[in-house]
Amino acid sequence: MADSRADWSQLTAWLRSRSVDLVVVSWAQLDRIVGGMPASSIRHYPQWWHGDRPNTRAWRAAGFEPKQIRPGEVVTFQRTGAPTAASGIASAKTAAPTGRPIAHLAGPAAAREQPGWLVRTDPERALIVIACSASKAIGGDARPRPARWSPDLVAARAVLATTTAIDDRLLMPAWQRYTGFFYTSAADALTDATARRANIVIISGGYGVLSADEPIGTYNRVFRHADWPPGLLEDLLCEHARRTGARSMVAFLAASTEYARLVRRTPWRSAGITEAALVSVASAGGGAMVTVPRALGSAFRAFWYRSPDLLPDGISVESL
C-alpha cells in the first residue's frame, strides 16, 4: 500500500450512487475504488480522515462523512445531507476508467432499496449459522479440545465416528479448517468476525454443530440430519441461543439442503429468538456447487459489514 495518487473522484462517484444512508465498505474494496489507498490513511490516523484534504473533499462532495473507521479493515460512511462542492474533482472523472468499472461493486437494485433486514440486525449480536464444506485445510496442532457442547452431542459424535473416518490427531479452528467456496468468498469478513468473537455456529457432517473457533480435525462426510438423534441438533441450537443471549438468528445456507431443513425445523422462538431469517440464493443452473456458496459468502460479507451494496444477485431472505 504505497503513497500513490489515489483518484478520489472515483470515491465521490461511488458514494453518490449509493441509495442508503449508511455505507460500509471493506478496505480492499475502498482500495479498488480509488486505485490504491495511501499508506498515510493508516499511518496518520485519525488526522488523515479530518480537515480539508482531497480525500475529505471527495466524500463530502457526495454528502457523506466517516462514521466509524477501522484502518486497514473497514470504513462506515454516514450520509450527512446535501453534497458539497468539491474543488479539484472534475465531473468528467465520475465515470469509471476503462478496465475498472464501478458497477460490479454494487449489489442488485432491489436489495439496495430494501436493506432493512441487513441494517436492522446487528451482526455482532446475532447468532449466525453457516455450513461446513467438503474441502478442508490439512495440518493443525495437537491442542486439547475444550468441552463446548452437551454430553449428548459428545456421545452422538462418538457413535458417528465408528462409521466415519475422523482424524482428530491435529486440530485447528473450524472456520479455518473449512476452505470451500463460501469460506474463500467470505474470508475477510470471517476473519474480522472471529477476531471480534462473533456468535457463529457451523453445521457439520462430522461434528453435528460447532462453534466457529472450535478446534476440529479432518473427516469426509456430508451432513445428514438422520445421522443424529432426533431433535438433538435443534435442541442444541436453541440451548446455544439461550446461553449466548441472542435475539436474532441469520443463517446463510442453500435453500434446498439438509442444513436449511435443520434451521427451518428449529423452534427459534422458544429460545428467545425474535427474528430468524434464512439467507439463500437462487441457482442459475450449471455450476451451482460453486456459484451458490460463493454468493452466500458474499451475502455474509454484506451482512457482517452492514452494506447491502455488497449483496450479489439472486439473494432471498426467508423469515423463519
Coordinates of N, CA, C and O in Angstrom, one line a residue, residues 219-314:
Y219 N -12.3 -34.9 8.3 CA -13.2 -36.0 8.0 C -13.8 -35.9 6.6 O -13.6 -34.9 6.0
N220 N -14.5 -36.9 6.2 CA -15.2 -36.8 4.9 C -16.6 -37.4 5.0 O -16.8 -38.6 4.8
R221 N -17.5 -36.5 5.3 CA -18.9 -37.0 5.4 C -19.8 -35.8 5.2 O -19.6 -34.7 5.9
V222 N -20.8 -35.9 4.4 CA -21.8 -34.8 4.2 C -22.7 -34.8 5.3 O -22.9 -35.8 6.1
F223 N -23.4 -33.7 5.6 CA -24.3 -33.5 6.7 C -25.6 -34.2 6.3 O -26.2 -33.9 5.3
R224 N -26.0 -35.2 7.2 CA -27.3 -35.8 7.1 C -28.0 -35.7 8.4 O -27.5 -36.2 9.4
H225 N -29.2 -35.2 8.4 CA -29.9 -35.0 9.7 C -30.2 -36.3 10.4 O -30.1 -36.4 11.6
A226 N -30.4 -37.4 9.6 CA -30.7 -38.7 10.1 C -29.5 -39.3 10.8 O -29.7 -40.3 11.6
D227 N -28.3 -38.8 10.7 CA -27.1 -39.3 11.4 C -27.2 -39.0 12.9 O -26.4 -39.5 13.7
W228 N -28.0 -38.0 13.3 CA -28.0 -37.5 14.6 C -29.3 -37.9 15.4 O -30.4 -38.0 14.7
P229 N -29.3 -38.1 16.7 CA -30.6 -38.4 17.4 C -31.6 -37.4 17.1 O -31.4 -36.2 17.1
P230 N -32.9 -37.8 17.0 CA -34.0 -36.9 16.7 C -34.1 -35.8 17.7 O -34.1 -36.0 18.9
G231 N -34.1 -34.6 17.1 CA -34.3 -33.4 18.0 C -33.0 -32.9 18.6 O -33.0 -31.8 19.2
L232 N -31.9 -33.7 18.6 CA -30.7 -33.3 19.3 C -30.2 -31.9 18.8 O -29.9 -31.0 19.6
L233 N -30.0 -31.8 17.5 CA -29.3 -30.6 17.0 C -30.2 -29.4 17.1 O -29.7 -28.3 17.4
E234 N -31.5 -29.6 17.0 CA -32.4 -28.5 17.2 C -32.3 -28.0 18.6 O -32.3 -26.8 18.9
D235 N -32.3 -28.9 19.6 CA -32.2 -28.6 21.0 C -30.9 -27.9 21.3 O -30.9 -26.9 22.1
L236 N -29.9 -28.3 20.7 CA -28.6 -27.7 20.9 C -28.5 -26.3 20.4 O -27.9 -25.4 21.0
L237 N -29.1 -26.1 19.2 CA -29.1 -24.7 18.6 C -29.9 -23.8 19.5 O -29.5 -22.6 19.8
C238 N -31.0 -24.3 20.0 CA -31.9 -23.4 20.9 C -31.1 -23.2 22.2 O -31.1 -22.0 22.7
E239 N -30.5 -24.2 22.8 CA -29.7 -24.0 24.0 C -28.6 -23.0 23.8 O -28.3 -22.2 24.7
H240 N -27.9 -23.1 22.7 CA -26.8 -22.2 22.4 C -27.4 -20.7 22.3 O -26.8 -19.8 22.8
A241 N -28.5 -20.6 21.6 CA -29.1 -19.2 21.5 C -29.4 -18.7 22.9 O -29.2 -17.5 23.2
R242 N -30.0 -19.5 23.7 CA -30.4 -19.0 25.1 C -29.1 -18.7 25.9 O -29.1 -17.7 26.6
R243 N -28.1 -19.5 25.8 CA -26.9 -19.3 26.6 C -26.2 -18.1 26.2 O -25.6 -17.4 27.0
T244 N -26.2 -17.8 24.9 CA -25.5 -16.6 24.4 C -26.3 -15.3 24.4 O -25.8 -14.2 24.1
G245 N -27.6 -15.5 24.7 CA -28.5 -14.3 24.8 C -28.8 -13.7 23.4 O -29.3 -12.5 23.4
A246 N -28.7 -14.5 22.4 CA -29.0 -14.0 21.0 C -30.5 -13.7 20.9 O -31.3 -14.5 21.4
R247 N -30.9 -12.6 20.2 CA -32.3 -12.3 20.0 C -32.6 -12.4 18.5 O -33.8 -12.3 18.1
S248 N -31.6 -12.5 17.7 CA -31.8 -12.7 16.2 C -30.9 -13.8 15.7 O -29.9 -14.1 16.3
M249 N -31.4 -14.5 14.6 CA -30.6 -15.5 14.0 C -30.6 -15.3 12.5 O -31.7 -15.1 11.9
V250 N -29.5 -15.4 11.9 CA -29.4 -15.3 10.4 C -28.5 -16.5 10.0 O -27.4 -16.7 10.4
A251 N -29.1 -17.3 9.1 CA -28.5 -18.4 8.5 C -28.2 -18.2 7.0 O -29.0 -17.7 6.3
F252 N -27.0 -18.5 6.6 CA -26.5 -18.4 5.2 C -26.4 -19.8 4.7 O -25.3 -20.4 4.8
L253 N -27.4 -20.3 4.0 CA -27.5 -21.7 3.6 C -28.3 -21.9 2.3 O -29.2 -21.2 2.1
A254 N -27.8 -22.8 1.5 CA -28.6 -23.1 0.3 C -30.0 -23.7 0.7 O -30.1 -24.5 1.5
A255 N -31.0 -23.1 0.0 CA -32.4 -23.4 0.5 C -32.8 -24.8 0.5 O -33.7 -25.2 1.3
S256 N -32.3 -25.6 -0.5 CA -32.8 -27.0 -0.6 C -31.9 -28.0 0.1 O -32.1 -29.2 -0.2
T257 N -31.1 -27.6 0.9 CA -30.1 -28.6 1.6 C -30.6 -29.0 2.9 O -31.5 -28.5 3.5
E258 N -29.9 -30.1 3.4 CA -30.2 -30.6 4.8 C -29.9 -29.5 5.8 O -30.6 -29.4 6.9
Y259 N -28.9 -28.7 5.6 CA -28.6 -27.6 6.5 C -29.8 -26.7 6.7 O -30.2 -26.3 7.8
A260 N -30.4 -26.3 5.6 CA -31.6 -25.4 5.6 C -32.8 -26.0 6.3 O -33.5 -25.4 7.1
R261 N -32.9 -27.3 6.1 CA -34.1 -28.0 6.7 C -33.9 -28.0 8.2 O -34.9 -27.9 9.0
L262 N -32.7 -28.2 8.7 CA -32.4 -28.1 10.1 C -32.8 -26.8 10.7 O -33.5 -26.8 11.8
V263 N -32.4 -25.7 10.1 CA -32.7 -24.4 10.7 C -34.2 -24.1 10.6 O -34.8 -23.4 11.5
R264 N -34.9 -24.6 9.6 CA -36.3 -24.4 9.4 C -37.1 -25.1 10.5 O -38.1 -24.6 11.0
R265 N -36.6 -26.3 10.9 CA -37.4 -27.1 11.9 C -37.0 -26.7 13.4 O -37.5 -27.3 14.3
T266 N -36.0 -25.8 13.5 CA -35.6 -25.4 14.9 C -36.6 -24.4 15.4 O -36.9 -23.4 14.8
P267 N -37.1 -24.6 16.6 CA -38.1 -23.7 17.2 C -37.4 -22.5 17.8 O -37.3 -22.4 19.0
W268 N -37.0 -21.6 17.0 CA -36.2 -20.4 17.4 C -36.9 -19.6 18.5 O -36.3 -19.1 19.4
R269 N -38.2 -19.4 18.3 CA -38.9 -18.5 19.2 C -38.9 -19.1 20.6 O -38.8 -18.3 21.6
S270 N -38.8 -20.4 20.8 CA -38.8 -20.9 22.2 C -37.5 -20.6 22.8 O -37.3 -20.8 24.1
A271 N -36.5 -20.3 22.0 CA -35.1 -19.9 22.6 C -35.0 -18.4 22.8 O -33.9 -18.0 23.1
G272 N -36.0 -17.7 22.6 CA -35.9 -16.2 22.8 C -35.5 -15.5 21.5 O -35.3 -14.3 21.6
I273 N -35.4 -16.2 20.4 CA -35.1 -15.5 19.1 C -36.4 -14.8 18.6 O -37.4 -15.5 18.4
T274 N -36.3 -13.5 18.4 CA -37.5 -12.8 17.9 C -37.5 -12.6 16.4 O -38.5 -12.3 15.8
E275 N -36.3 -12.7 15.8 CA -36.2 -12.6 14.4 C -35.2 -13.7 13.8 O -34.1 -13.7 14.2
A276 N -35.7 -14.6 13.0 CA -34.9 -15.6 12.4 C -35.1 -15.6 10.9 O -36.2 -15.5 10.4
A277 N -34.0 -15.6 10.2 CA -34.0 -15.5 8.7 C -33.0 -16.5 8.1 O -31.9 -16.7 8.6
L278 N -33.5 -17.0 7.0 CA -32.6 -17.9 6.2 C -32.3 -17.2 4.9 O -33.1 -16.8 4.1
V279 N -31.0 -16.9 4.7 CA -30.5 -16.2 3.5 C -30.0 -17.2 2.6 O -29.1 -18.0 2.9
S280 N -30.6 -17.3 1.4 CA -30.2 -18.3 0.4 C -30.1 -17.6 -1.0 O -30.3 -16.3 -1.1
V281 N -29.8 -18.3 -2.0 CA -29.6 -17.7 -3.3 C -30.1 -18.7 -4.3 O -30.0 -19.9 -4.2
A282 N -30.7 -18.1 -5.4 CA -31.3 -18.9 -6.5 C -30.1 -19.3 -7.4 O -29.3 -18.5 -7.7
S283 N -30.1 -20.6 -7.7 CA -29.1 -21.1 -8.6 C -29.5 -20.8 -10.1 O -30.7 -20.9 -10.5
A284 N -28.5 -20.3 -10.9 CA -28.8 -20.0 -12.3 C -28.6 -21.3 -13.2 O -28.6 -21.2 -14.4
G285 N -28.5 -22.4 -12.6 CA -28.3 -23.6 -13.4 C -27.0 -24.3 -13.1 O -26.6 -24.6 -12.0
G286 N -26.2 -24.5 -14.2 CA -24.9 -25.2 -14.1 C -24.0 -24.4 -13.2 O -24.0 -23.2 -13.0
G287 N -23.1 -25.2 -12.5 CA -22.1 -24.7 -11.6 C -22.6 -24.2 -10.3 O -21.9 -23.5 -9.6
A288 N -23.8 -24.7 -9.9 CA -24.4 -24.3 -8.6 C -23.5 -24.7 -7.4 O -23.5 -24.0 -6.4
M289 N -22.7 -25.8 -7.5 CA -21.9 -26.2 -6.4 C -20.8 -25.1 -6.2 O -20.2 -25.1 -5.1
V290 N -20.5 -24.3 -7.1 CA -19.5 -23.2 -7.0 C -20.2 -21.9 -6.8 O -19.9 -21.1 -5.8
T291 N -21.2 -21.5 -7.6 CA -21.8 -20.2 -7.6 C -22.6 -19.9 -6.4 O -22.6 -18.8 -5.8
V292 N -23.3 -21.0 -5.9 CA -24.2 -20.8 -4.7 C -23.4 -20.5 -3.4 O -23.6 -19.5 -2.8
P293 N -22.4 -21.3 -3.1 CA -21.6 -21.0 -1.9 C -20.9 -19.7 -2.0 O -20.7 -19.0 -1.0
R294 N -20.4 -19.4 -3.2 CA -19.7 -18.1 -3.4 C -20.6 -16.9 -3.1 O -20.3 -16.0 -2.4
A295 N -21.8 -17.0 -3.7 CA -22.8 -16.0 -3.5 C -23.2 -15.9 -2.0 O -23.4 -14.8 -1.5
L296 N -23.3 -17.0 -1.3 CA -23.7 -17.0 0.1 C -22.5 -16.3 0.9 O -22.8 -15.6 1.9
G297 N -21.3 -16.6 0.5 CA -20.2 -16.0 1.2 C -20.2 -14.4 1.0 O -19.9 -13.7 1.9
S298 N -20.6 -14.0 -0.2 CA -20.7 -12.6 -0.5 C -21.8 -12.0 0.4 O -21.7 -10.8 0.9
A299 N -22.9 -12.7 0.5 CA -24.0 -12.3 1.3 C -23.6 -12.1 2.8 O -24.0 -11.2 3.5
F300 N -22.8 -13.1 3.3 CA -22.3 -13.0 4.6 C -21.5 -11.7 4.8 O -21.6 -11.0 5.8
R301 N -20.6 -11.4 3.8 CA -19.8 -10.2 3.9 C -20.7 -9.0 4.0 O -20.4 -8.0 4.7
A302 N -21.8 -8.9 3.1 CA -22.7 -7.8 3.1 C -23.3 -7.6 4.5 O -23.5 -6.5 5.0
F303 N -23.7 -8.8 5.1 CA -24.3 -8.7 6.4 C -23.3 -8.3 7.5 O -23.7 -7.4 8.3
W304 N -22.2 -8.8 7.5 CA -21.2 -8.5 8.5 C -20.8 -7.1 8.4 O -20.6 -6.4 9.5
Y305 N -20.5 -6.6 7.2 CA -20.1 -5.2 7.0 C -21.3 -4.2 7.0 O -21.1 -3.0 6.8
R306 N -22.5 -4.8 7.1 CA -23.8 -4.0 7.1 C -23.8 -3.1 5.9 O -24.1 -1.9 5.9
S307 N -23.6 -3.7 4.7 CA -23.5 -3.0 3.5 C -24.3 -3.8 2.4 O -23.8 -4.7 1.8
P308 N -25.6 -3.4 2.2 CA -26.4 -4.1 1.1 C -25.8 -3.9 -0.2 O -26.1 -4.7 -1.1
D309 N -24.9 -3.0 -0.4 CA -24.3 -2.8 -1.8 C -23.4 -4.0 -2.1 O -23.0 -4.1 -3.3
L310 N -23.0 -4.8 -1.1 CA -22.2 -5.9 -1.4 C -23.0 -7.2 -1.7 O -22.4 -8.2 -2.1
L311 N -24.3 -7.1 -1.6 CA -25.1 -8.3 -1.9 C -25.0 -8.7 -3.4 O -25.1 -7.8 -4.3
P312 N -24.9 -10.0 -3.6 CA -24.9 -10.4 -5.0 C -26.3 -10.6 -5.5 O -27.3 -10.5 -4.8
D313 N -26.4 -10.8 -6.8 CA -27.7 -11.1 -7.4 C -28.3 -12.4 -6.9 O -27.6 -13.3 -6.6
G314 N -29.6 -12.5 -6.9 CA -30.3 -13.7 -6.6 C -30.5 -14.0 -5.1 O -31.0 -15.1 -4.8

